[in-house]
Tab-separated table of C-alpha atoms and ligand atoms in Angstrom:
chain	number	residue	atom	x	y	z
A	1	MET	CA	-12.343	-47.470	-21.023
A	2	THR	CA	-11.575	-44.460	-18.520
A	3	GLU	CA	-8.251	-42.846	-19.490
A	4	VAL	CA	-5.473	-42.761	-16.807
A	5	ASN	CA	-4.012	-39.527	-16.568
A	6	GLN	CA	-0.049	-40.568	-16.697
A	7	THR	CA	1.224	-36.784	-16.543
A	8	PRO	CA	4.130	-36.188	-14.056
A	9	MET	CA	3.097	-34.526	-10.787
A	10	LYS	CA	0.704	-31.475	-11.670
A	11	ASN	CA	-0.650	-28.353	-9.775
A	12	ALA	CA	-3.115	-26.083	-11.208
A	13	ILE	CA	-2.023	-22.368	-10.419
A	14	PRO	CA	-4.941	-19.420	-10.713
A	15	ALA	CA	-4.207	-16.892	-13.293
A	16	GLY	CA	-2.149	-13.810	-11.825
A	17	MET	CA	0.405	-15.377	-9.959
A	18	LEU	CA	3.624	-14.819	-12.152
A	19	LYS	CA	4.475	-11.143	-11.135
A	20	LYS	CA	8.289	-11.492	-11.535
A	21	PHE	CA	10.290	-12.612	-14.591
A	22	ALA	CA	13.458	-13.125	-15.994
A	23	VAL	CA	14.914	-14.099	-19.450
A	24	GLN	CA	17.769	-16.363	-20.164
A	25	THR	CA	19.192	-16.259	-23.717
A	26	ARG	CA	21.204	-18.143	-26.044
A	27	GLU	CA	24.247	-15.481	-27.242
A	28	ASP	CA	22.642	-14.847	-30.857
A	29	ALA	CA	21.289	-11.693	-31.996
A	30	PHE	CA	17.823	-13.513	-32.705
A	31	SER	CA	17.429	-14.682	-29.292
A	32	HIS	CA	18.191	-11.565	-27.987
A	33	ALA	CA	15.878	-9.845	-29.940
A	34	ILE	CA	13.128	-12.104	-28.713
A	35	LYS	CA	14.177	-11.376	-25.165
A	36	ALA	CA	13.728	-7.796	-25.736
A	37	ARG	CA	10.282	-8.438	-27.172
A	38	ILE	CA	9.307	-10.494	-24.157
A	39	ILE	CA	10.660	-7.710	-21.486
A	40	ASP	CA	8.592	-4.995	-23.670
A	41	TYR	CA	5.356	-7.025	-23.629
A	42	LEU	CA	5.498	-8.241	-20.065
A	43	THR	CA	6.228	-4.933	-18.534
A	44	ASP	CA	3.239	-3.509	-20.331
A	45	PHE	CA	1.440	-6.313	-18.682
A	46	GLN	CA	2.624	-5.065	-15.544
A	47	LEU	CA	4.854	-7.813	-14.619
A	48	THR	CA	8.412	-6.807	-13.069
A	49	TYR	CA	11.873	-7.610	-14.379
A	50	ASP	CA	13.329	-9.267	-11.473
A	51	GLU	CA	16.965	-11.239	-12.416
A	52	LYS	CA	17.246	-12.327	-8.701
A	53	GLU	CA	13.927	-13.702	-7.754
A	54	PRO	CA	11.863	-14.353	-10.443
A	55	ASP	CA	8.560	-16.108	-10.601
A	56	ILE	CA	9.393	-17.445	-13.850
A	57	VAL	CA	12.416	-17.699	-16.035
A	58	ILE	CA	11.708	-17.716	-19.606
A	59	SER	CA	14.730	-19.554	-21.521
A	60	VAL	CA	15.456	-18.317	-25.403
A	61	GLY	CA	17.530	-20.577	-27.184
A	62	GLY	CA	17.341	-24.613	-26.924
A	63	ASP	CA	17.527	-27.108	-24.653
A	64	GLY	CA	20.943	-25.959	-23.908
A	65	THR	CA	20.145	-22.492	-22.890
A	66	LEU	CA	17.146	-24.078	-20.483
A	67	LEU	CA	19.996	-26.524	-18.918
A	68	GLN	CA	22.032	-23.087	-18.411
A	69	ALA	CA	18.981	-21.385	-16.766
A	70	PHE	CA	18.411	-24.219	-14.441
A	71	HIS	CA	21.838	-24.053	-13.281
A	72	HIS	CA	21.549	-20.200	-12.594
A	73	TYR	CA	18.715	-20.219	-10.688
A	74	ILE	CA	19.405	-23.780	-8.815
A	75	TYR	CA	19.293	-21.942	-5.237
A	76	ARG	CA	15.559	-21.446	-5.790
A	77	LEU	CA	13.840	-24.256	-7.775
A	78	LYS	CA	11.078	-24.288	-5.408
A	79	ASP	CA	9.842	-20.931	-6.150
A	80	THR	CA	10.862	-20.469	-9.867
A	81	ALA	CA	8.901	-22.070	-12.573
A	82	PHE	CA	10.835	-22.323	-16.291
A	83	VAL	CA	9.163	-22.306	-19.876
A	84	GLY	CA	11.367	-22.672	-22.722
A	85	VAL	CA	11.177	-20.787	-26.370
A	86	HIS	CA	13.342	-22.410	-29.070
A	87	THR	CA	14.888	-20.262	-31.718
A	88	GLY	CA	16.489	-23.109	-33.228
A	89	HIS	CA	15.022	-26.803	-33.385
A	90	LEU	CA	11.891	-28.128	-31.433
A	91	GLY	CA	13.766	-28.954	-28.208
A	92	PHE	CA	12.649	-31.467	-25.077
A	93	TYR	CA	12.647	-28.444	-22.614
A	94	ALA	CA	12.156	-25.368	-25.190
A	95	ASP	CA	8.875	-26.224	-26.874
A	96	TRP	CA	7.260	-22.612	-27.700
A	97	THR	CA	8.218	-21.223	-31.214
A	98	ALA	CA	9.479	-17.731	-31.846
A	99	GLU	CA	6.195	-17.093	-33.743
A	100	GLU	CA	4.345	-18.039	-30.516
A	101	ILE	CA	5.850	-15.025	-28.418
A	102	GLU	CA	2.655	-13.007	-27.966
A	103	LYS	CA	0.447	-16.221	-27.374
A	104	LEU	CA	2.997	-17.059	-24.944
A	105	VAL	CA	3.320	-13.586	-22.779
A	106	ILE	CA	-0.346	-13.262	-22.453
A	107	SER	CA	-0.518	-16.739	-21.276
A	108	ILE	CA	2.184	-15.838	-18.752
A	109	ALA	CA	0.407	-12.759	-17.672
A	110	ARG	CA	-3.278	-13.635	-17.830
A	111	ASN	CA	-4.163	-17.487	-18.072
A	112	ALA	CA	-4.300	-19.962	-15.162
A	113	PHE	CA	-1.491	-22.780	-15.962
A	114	ASN	CA	-0.307	-26.137	-14.596
A	115	ILE	CA	3.007	-26.683	-12.878
A	116	VAL	CA	4.509	-29.857	-14.034
A	117	GLU	CA	7.572	-31.153	-11.908
A	118	TYR	CA	10.391	-33.386	-13.102
A	119	PRO	CA	13.084	-35.148	-11.463
A	120	LEU	CA	16.471	-34.436	-11.118
A	121	LEU	CA	19.547	-36.327	-10.348
A	122	LYS	CA	21.482	-35.776	-7.273
A	123	VAL	CA	25.037	-36.402	-7.355
A	124	THR	CA	27.574	-36.788	-4.015
A	125	VAL	CA	31.182	-37.041	-4.301
A	126	ARG	CA	33.220	-38.108	-1.427
A	127	TYR	CA	37.169	-38.271	-1.179
A	128	THR	CA	39.638	-40.063	0.369
A	129	ASN	CA	41.153	-37.250	2.124
A	130	ARG	CA	38.547	-35.393	3.331
A	131	ALA	CA	35.423	-35.867	5.412
A	132	GLU	CA	33.574	-33.168	3.555
A	133	SER	CA	31.613	-34.354	0.205
A	134	VAL	CA	30.614	-32.153	-2.702
A	135	GLY	CA	26.887	-32.279	-4.115
A	136	TYR	CA	25.507	-31.555	-7.498
A	137	LEU	CA	21.969	-31.606	-8.974
A	138	ALA	CA	21.827	-32.288	-12.929
A	139	LEU	CA	18.785	-32.071	-15.130
A	140	ASN	CA	20.225	-33.976	-17.913
A	141	GLU	CA	22.996	-36.301	-16.676
A	142	CYS	CA	26.077	-36.628	-15.086
A	143	THR	CA	29.050	-38.733	-16.764
A	144	VAL	CA	32.040	-40.366	-14.864
A	145	ARG	CA	35.154	-40.853	-16.886
A	146	GLY	CA	38.700	-41.641	-15.769
A	147	ALA	CA	40.934	-38.200	-16.273
A	148	GLU	CA	43.813	-40.252	-17.565
A	149	GLY	CA	42.564	-42.869	-19.707
A	150	LEU	CA	39.980	-45.842	-18.721
A	151	LEU	CA	37.567	-45.638	-16.112
A	152	VAL	CA	38.127	-48.660	-13.917
A	153	ALA	CA	35.677	-48.691	-11.161
A	154	ASP	CA	33.282	-50.975	-8.977
A	155	VAL	CA	29.503	-50.185	-9.101
A	156	LEU	CA	27.511	-50.943	-6.326
A	157	ILE	CA	23.633	-50.499	-5.945
A	158	LYS	CA	22.193	-50.232	-2.560
A	159	GLY	CA	25.395	-51.004	-0.950
A	160	GLU	CA	26.212	-54.199	-2.843
A	161	LYS	CA	28.826	-54.782	-5.533
A	162	PHE	CA	27.265	-55.181	-8.577
A	163	GLU	CA	30.040	-55.188	-11.206
A	164	SER	CA	33.518	-54.037	-12.214
A	165	PHE	CA	33.423	-51.596	-14.959
A	166	ARG	CA	36.468	-50.893	-17.261
A	167	GLY	CA	36.114	-48.668	-20.327
A	168	ASP	CA	35.402	-45.248	-21.394
A	169	GLY	CA	32.969	-43.967	-18.771
A	170	LEU	CA	29.498	-44.309	-17.336
A	171	CYS	CA	26.304	-41.964	-17.674
A	172	PHE	CA	23.857	-41.599	-15.331
A	173	SER	CA	20.659	-39.692	-16.600
A	174	THR	CA	17.286	-38.294	-15.569
A	175	PRO	CA	13.795	-39.367	-17.214
A	176	THR	CA	14.115	-35.957	-19.065
A	177	GLY	CA	17.694	-36.525	-19.807
A	178	SER	CA	17.169	-39.669	-21.211
A	179	THR	CA	16.650	-38.010	-24.960
A	180	ALA	CA	19.931	-36.335	-24.564
A	181	TYR	CA	23.479	-38.003	-24.068
A	182	ASN	CA	21.698	-41.065	-22.804
A	183	LYS	CA	20.049	-41.579	-26.293
A	184	GLY	CA	23.265	-42.031	-27.803
A	185	LEU	CA	24.480	-44.372	-25.385
A	186	ALA	CA	21.486	-46.681	-26.984
A	187	GLY	CA	19.639	-46.080	-23.359
A	188	ALA	CA	15.875	-45.874	-22.948
A	189	ILE	CA	13.784	-43.098	-23.283
A	190	ILE	CA	12.224	-42.653	-19.988
A	191	HIS	CA	8.747	-41.097	-19.427
A	192	PRO	CA	9.399	-38.290	-16.694
A	193	SER	CA	6.536	-39.363	-14.563
A	194	LEU	CA	8.776	-42.135	-13.787
A	195	ALA	CA	11.055	-41.080	-10.862
A	196	SER	CA	14.031	-42.914	-11.465
A	197	ILE	CA	17.579	-42.766	-12.741
A	198	GLN	CA	19.207	-44.496	-15.881
A	199	LEU	CA	22.954	-45.967	-15.600
A	200	SER	CA	24.181	-46.620	-19.306
A	201	GLU	CA	27.691	-47.710	-20.449
A	202	MET	CA	30.182	-45.789	-22.643
A	203	ALA	CA	32.157	-48.237	-24.324
A	204	SER	CA	32.777	-50.869	-21.778
A	205	ILE	CA	35.618	-53.349	-22.216
A	206	ASN	CA	34.113	-57.071	-22.010
A	207	ASN	CA	36.295	-60.312	-22.357
A	208	ARG	CA	36.840	-63.187	-20.432
A	209	VAL	CA	38.413	-61.164	-17.513
A	210	PHE	CA	36.142	-57.928	-17.338
A	211	ARG	CA	32.639	-58.411	-17.745
A	212	THR	CA	29.681	-55.670	-17.071
A	213	ILE	CA	26.102	-56.001	-17.734
A	214	GLY	CA	25.926	-54.016	-20.903
A	215	SER	CA	22.474	-53.177	-20.865
A	216	PRO	CA	21.277	-49.888	-19.685
A	217	LEU	CA	19.953	-50.267	-15.838
A	218	ILE	CA	16.726	-48.092	-14.477
A	219	LEU	CA	16.984	-47.233	-10.961
A	220	PRO	CA	13.864	-46.350	-8.721
A	221	ARG	CA	13.854	-43.569	-6.318
A	222	HIS	CA	14.588	-45.682	-3.249
A	223	HIS	CA	17.889	-47.198	-4.634
A	224	ARG	CA	21.399	-45.393	-4.646
A	225	CYS	CA	24.108	-46.302	-7.166
A	226	GLN	CA	27.798	-45.609	-5.932
A	227	VAL	CA	30.937	-45.584	-8.376
A	228	LYS	CA	34.109	-46.681	-6.505
A	229	PRO	CA	37.281	-46.293	-8.280
A	230	VAL	CA	39.705	-49.291	-7.722
A	231	SER	CA	42.817	-47.374	-7.192
A	232	ASP	CA	43.368	-44.483	-4.218
A	233	ASN	CA	44.108	-40.838	-5.403
A	234	GLU	CA	41.932	-41.456	-8.376
A	235	VAL	CA	41.476	-38.323	-10.563
A	236	LEU	CA	38.089	-38.537	-12.398
A	237	SER	CA	36.330	-36.018	-15.144
A	238	LEU	CA	32.897	-35.492	-14.376
A	239	THR	CA	30.005	-33.700	-16.363
A	240	ILE	CA	27.076	-32.324	-15.002
A	241	ASP	CA	25.039	-31.252	-17.857
A	242	HIS	CA	26.948	-28.911	-19.714
A	243	LEU	CA	29.455	-28.356	-17.144
A	244	SER	CA	32.839	-30.168	-16.868
A	245	LEU	CA	34.710	-30.708	-13.979
A	246	VAL	CA	38.048	-32.655	-12.298
A	247	HIS	CA	37.976	-34.236	-9.006
A	248	GLU	CA	40.881	-35.650	-7.468
A	249	ASN	CA	41.111	-38.211	-4.474
A	250	VAL	CA	37.657	-39.859	-4.961
A	251	LYS	CA	36.493	-42.395	-2.681
A	252	PHE	CA	33.363	-42.719	-4.269
A	253	ILE	CA	30.398	-40.954	-6.165
A	254	GLU	CA	27.051	-41.777	-5.499
A	255	PHE	CA	23.964	-41.345	-7.459
A	256	VAL	CA	20.123	-41.162	-6.542
A	257	VAL	CA	17.066	-39.525	-7.437
A	258	ALA	CA	17.013	-36.358	-6.026
A	259	GLU	CA	14.200	-34.787	-3.525
A	260	LYS	CA	14.423	-31.647	-5.164
A	261	LYS	CA	12.630	-31.050	-8.734
A	262	ILE	CA	12.413	-28.775	-11.453
A	263	ARG	CA	9.140	-27.112	-12.142
A	264	PHE	CA	8.002	-26.296	-15.486
A	265	ALA	CA	5.154	-23.779	-16.233
A	266	ARG	CA	2.500	-25.582	-18.686
A	267	PHE	CA	0.326	-23.135	-20.635
A	268	ARG	CA	-1.041	-25.954	-22.656
A	269	PRO	CA	-0.988	-29.946	-23.071
A	270	LEU	CA	2.619	-30.909	-24.255
A	271	PRO	CA	2.336	-34.988	-24.335
A	272	PHE	CA	5.942	-36.220	-23.625
A	273	TRP	CA	5.844	-38.832	-26.517
A	274	ARG	CA	4.612	-36.579	-29.154
A	275	ARG	CA	7.713	-34.452	-28.393
A	276	VAL	CA	9.650	-37.712	-28.567
A	277	ARG	CA	8.269	-38.381	-32.185
A	278	ASP	CA	8.417	-34.791	-33.369
A	279	SER	CA	11.946	-34.616	-32.573
A	280	PHE	CA	13.218	-37.882	-33.671
A	281	ILE	CA	10.863	-39.241	-36.258
A	282	GLY	CA	9.460	-36.065	-37.889
A	283	GLU	CA	6.473	-36.622	-40.402
A	284	GLY	CA	8.018	-39.283	-42.326
A	285	GLU	CA	5.628	-41.473	-45.000
A	286	ASN	CA	5.074	-43.553	-41.937
A	287	SER	CA	3.625	-40.890	-39.731
B	1	NAP	P1	25.918	-28.856	-26.934
B	1	NAP	O1	27.066	-29.855	-27.304
B	1	NAP	O2	26.009	-27.524	-27.474
B	1	NAP	O3	24.477	-29.772	-27.317
B	1	NAP	C1	24.039	-30.948	-27.449
B	1	NAP	C2	22.802	-31.160	-27.913
B	1	NAP	O4	21.987	-32.011	-26.804
B	1	NAP	C3	22.049	-29.944	-28.255
B	1	NAP	O5	21.596	-30.334	-29.715
B	1	NAP	C4	20.617	-30.091	-27.262
B	1	NAP	O6	19.758	-29.351	-27.851
B	1	NAP	C5	20.636	-31.292	-27.079
B	1	NAP	N1	20.068	-31.975	-25.751
B	1	NAP	C6	20.099	-30.969	-24.788
B	1	NAP	N2	19.159	-31.684	-23.860
B	1	NAP	C7	18.536	-32.337	-24.310
B	1	NAP	C8	17.347	-33.029	-23.916
B	1	NAP	N3	17.267	-33.444	-22.661
B	1	NAP	N4	16.952	-33.861	-24.887
B	1	NAP	C9	16.874	-34.000	-26.044
B	1	NAP	N5	18.392	-33.055	-26.785
B	1	NAP	C10	18.880	-32.037	-25.635
B	1	NAP	O7	25.930	-28.857	-25.217
B	1	NAP	P2	24.800	-28.084	-24.575
B	1	NAP	O8	23.879	-27.354	-25.113
B	1	NAP	O9	25.754	-27.308	-23.437
B	1	NAP	O10	24.001	-29.364	-23.735
B	1	NAP	C11	24.718	-30.203	-23.170
B	1	NAP	C12	24.192	-31.587	-22.978
B	1	NAP	O11	24.753	-32.259	-24.503
B	1	NAP	C13	24.222	-32.701	-22.121
B	1	NAP	O12	23.390	-32.456	-21.002
B	1	NAP	C14	24.570	-33.922	-22.969
B	1	NAP	O13	23.222	-34.424	-22.677
B	1	NAP	C15	24.452	-33.542	-24.494
B	1	NAP	N6	25.452	-34.201	-24.921
B	1	NAP	C16	25.125	-35.151	-25.966
B	1	NAP	C17	26.389	-35.991	-26.266
B	1	NAP	C18	25.862	-37.028	-27.224
B	1	NAP	O14	24.731	-37.379	-27.465
B	1	NAP	N7	26.927	-38.224	-27.806
B	1	NAP	C19	27.747	-35.632	-26.005
B	1	NAP	C20	27.827	-34.606	-25.176
B	1	NAP	C21	26.848	-33.893	-24.572
B	1	NAP	P3	19.615	-28.080	-27.991
B	1	NAP	O15	20.233	-27.397	-29.420
B	1	NAP	O16	18.198	-27.498	-28.268
B	1	NAP	O17	20.534	-26.932	-27.261
């Protein structure tokens, strides 16, 4: 039987295409020492350290560091690829170890590689008191909460009311974010080749008066979902990955699979389900 290749969109890139690099680190001495070694090695290979227009960003720390790198370079997602080194535990975005640094820099300088593209979440906030909207991209998720207590809002899918939500909040995650906050909310783990967004509830109130679906929902690329607060002048607390924001006078917030994607440089195969197993199950006696 022929095996079907299910990896997300992949482009093969010949060796020598990565000329400029930057390194984003977690604020600890070990990660900084790894950064210094990467800069030494790659400049020896005639690559240029360029924090403004890097072809590749090497994130050294954990998944949180990669989230910061993504938001730092959000203005050049088309031109910059990411790779993650973890200096703590194995990460979903940070899959190279500190001991593998030499191997990684040789791969960056000398080897052909693949670019894999993963879906992002586009968030648009619209207001009751002005026409302009504000937009964000999330790599993991966006959460919405009432700033002064419960979130009371209608949830619309493709413009049609789906349910009235009352509870702590709602979490909209990307496939790669499905192993983060979403997993703590009993959401499903989604393979990143499925361009989709997942909506998970945070402690919804369910009784004879208020009723929500209760299950996480997975929406395809062509569906948009809106969260519409029931009262005017609503103040909502949002998180976009590691960033926390407060928005006043929210008319509604729209969630959709973004057209933009994040690009990862893959120098070796990295099966998603192996990463899930290694991160969450480990090598127990059933492995
Ligand atoms: P943090 O509170 O310092 O770290 C949150 C944890 O989530 C870290 O262990 C981080 O891994 C891990 N993580 C991040 N992205 C992940 C992913 N895609 N898959 C699996 N684990 C992931 O916060 P932070 O470092 O700034 O990261 C912000 C993220 O924290 C948010 O995007 C959200 O997903 C997550 N979060 C989760 C919960 C929860 O599960 N109850 C609550 C709040 C926030 P590293 O240690 O490798 O950095």
